[in-house]
mmCIF file of C-alpha atoms in Angstrom:
data_model
loop_
_atom_site.group_PDB
_atom_site.id
_atom_site.type_symbol
_atom_site.label_atom_id
_atom_site.label_comp_id
_atom_site.label_asym_id
_atom_site.label_seq_id
_atom_site.Cartn_x
_atom_site.Cartn_y
_atom_site.Cartn_z
ATOM 1 C CA LYS T 1 18.422 -11.526 -9.265
ATOM 2 C CA LYS T 2 14.897 -10.624 -8.174
ATOM 3 C CA ASN T 3 11.931 -12.112 -9.985
ATOM 4 C CA PRO T 4 9.794 -9.196 -11.313
ATOM 5 C CA PHE T 5 6.622 -11.277 -11.064
ATOM 6 C CA GLN T 6 7.246 -12.040 -7.392
ATOM 7 C CA THR T 7 7.997 -8.371 -6.749
ATOM 8 C CA ALA T 8 4.762 -7.261 -8.439
ATOM 9 C CA ALA T 9 2.749 -9.864 -6.531
ATOM 10 C CA GLY T 10 4.278 -8.733 -3.228
ATOM 11 C CA ILE T 11 3.469 -5.086 -3.909
ATOM 12 C CA TYR T 12 -0.098 -5.981 -4.897
ATOM 13 C CA ALA T 13 -0.539 -8.023 -1.701
ATOM 14 C CA ALA T 14 0.884 -5.180 0.392
ATOM 15 C CA LYS T 15 -1.523 -2.668 -1.165
ATOM 16 C CA GLU T 16 -4.425 -5.050 -0.588
ATOM 17 C CA ALA T 17 -3.432 -5.459 3.075
ATOM 18 C CA VAL T 18 -3.193 -1.693 3.593
ATOM 19 C CA LEU T 19 -6.654 -1.170 2.088
ATOM 20 C CA LYS T 20 -8.129 -3.840 4.348
ATOM 21 C CA ALA T 21 -6.397 -2.367 7.403
ATOM 22 C CA LEU T 22 -7.901 1.047 6.614
ATOM 23 C CA GLY T 23 -11.349 -0.512 6.210
ATOM 24 C CA CYS T 24 -11.588 0.175 2.476
ATOM 25 C CA GLY T 25 -11.535 -3.410 1.270
ATOM 26 C CA ILE T 26 -10.335 -4.700 -2.058
ATOM 27 C CA GLU T 27 -13.481 -3.492 -3.822
ATOM 28 C CA SER T 28 -12.018 0.024 -3.679
ATOM 29 C CA LEU T 29 -9.531 -0.575 -6.480
ATOM 30 C CA ARG T 30 -9.411 3.132 -7.270
ATOM 31 C CA TYR T 31 -7.340 3.541 -4.133
ATOM 32 C CA PHE T 32 -4.549 1.443 -5.645
ATOM 33 C CA ARG T 33 -3.538 4.564 -7.585
ATOM 34 C CA GLU T 34 -3.417 6.595 -4.357
ATOM 35 C CA MET T 35 -0.781 4.366 -2.797
ATOM 36 C CA GLU T 36 2.871 3.650 -3.486
ATOM 37 C CA ILE T 37 4.996 0.898 -2.007
ATOM 38 C CA LEU T 38 8.641 1.938 -2.064
ATOM 39 C CA HIS T 39 11.804 0.381 -0.665
ATOM 40 C CA GLY T 40 14.234 2.407 1.420
ATOM 41 C CA GLY T 41 17.999 2.239 1.304
ATOM 42 C CA GLU T 42 18.074 -0.913 3.427
ATOM 43 C CA GLY T 43 15.273 -2.532 1.421
ATOM 44 C CA LYS T 44 12.627 -1.856 4.085
ATOM 45 C CA PRO T 45 9.211 -1.354 2.433
ATOM 46 C CA CYS T 46 7.483 1.978 2.967
ATOM 47 C CA VAL T 47 3.864 2.956 2.242
ATOM 48 C CA ILE T 48 3.115 6.360 0.711
ATOM 49 C CA LEU T 49 -0.563 7.348 0.747
ATOM 50 C CA LEU T 50 -1.969 10.164 -1.367
ATOM 51 C CA ASN T 51 -5.187 12.196 -1.569
ATOM 52 C CA ASP T 52 -8.302 10.566 -0.027
ATOM 53 C CA LEU T 53 -6.384 7.579 1.304
ATOM 54 C CA ASN T 54 -3.927 9.807 3.163
ATOM 55 C CA ASN T 55 -6.819 11.834 4.580
ATOM 56 C CA LEU T 56 -8.468 8.623 5.808
ATOM 57 C CA LYS T 57 -5.255 7.454 7.475
ATOM 58 C CA ASN T 58 -4.869 10.816 9.213
ATOM 59 C CA LYS T 59 -8.496 10.777 10.337
ATOM 60 C CA LEU T 60 -8.040 7.312 11.837
ATOM 61 C CA GLY T 61 -4.755 8.373 13.434
ATOM 62 C CA GLU T 62 -3.013 5.213 12.283
ATOM 63 C CA SER T 63 0.589 4.473 11.384
ATOM 64 C CA ILE T 64 1.306 1.886 8.713
ATOM 65 C CA TYR T 65 4.179 -0.575 8.778
ATOM 66 C CA ILE T 66 4.408 -3.462 6.342
ATOM 67 C CA SER T 67 6.538 -6.491 5.632
ATOM 68 C CA ILE T 68 6.649 -8.183 2.240
ATOM 69 C CA SER T 69 7.743 -11.798 2.115
#
């Protein structure tokens, strides 16, 4: 059985890493609401960006792949 605290910590760390990769930094906590970390059918994590964060990603022309361990 998965530990919900470990899961939450992993998602938080993944969001933090995405923000840093996009150059936003952790000080932009408002962006945490513009991002979802989901798990596909095989358990592979997927990043969904919304609003300003998605626009920034498109402007930079970046693809985002993450691993949570």
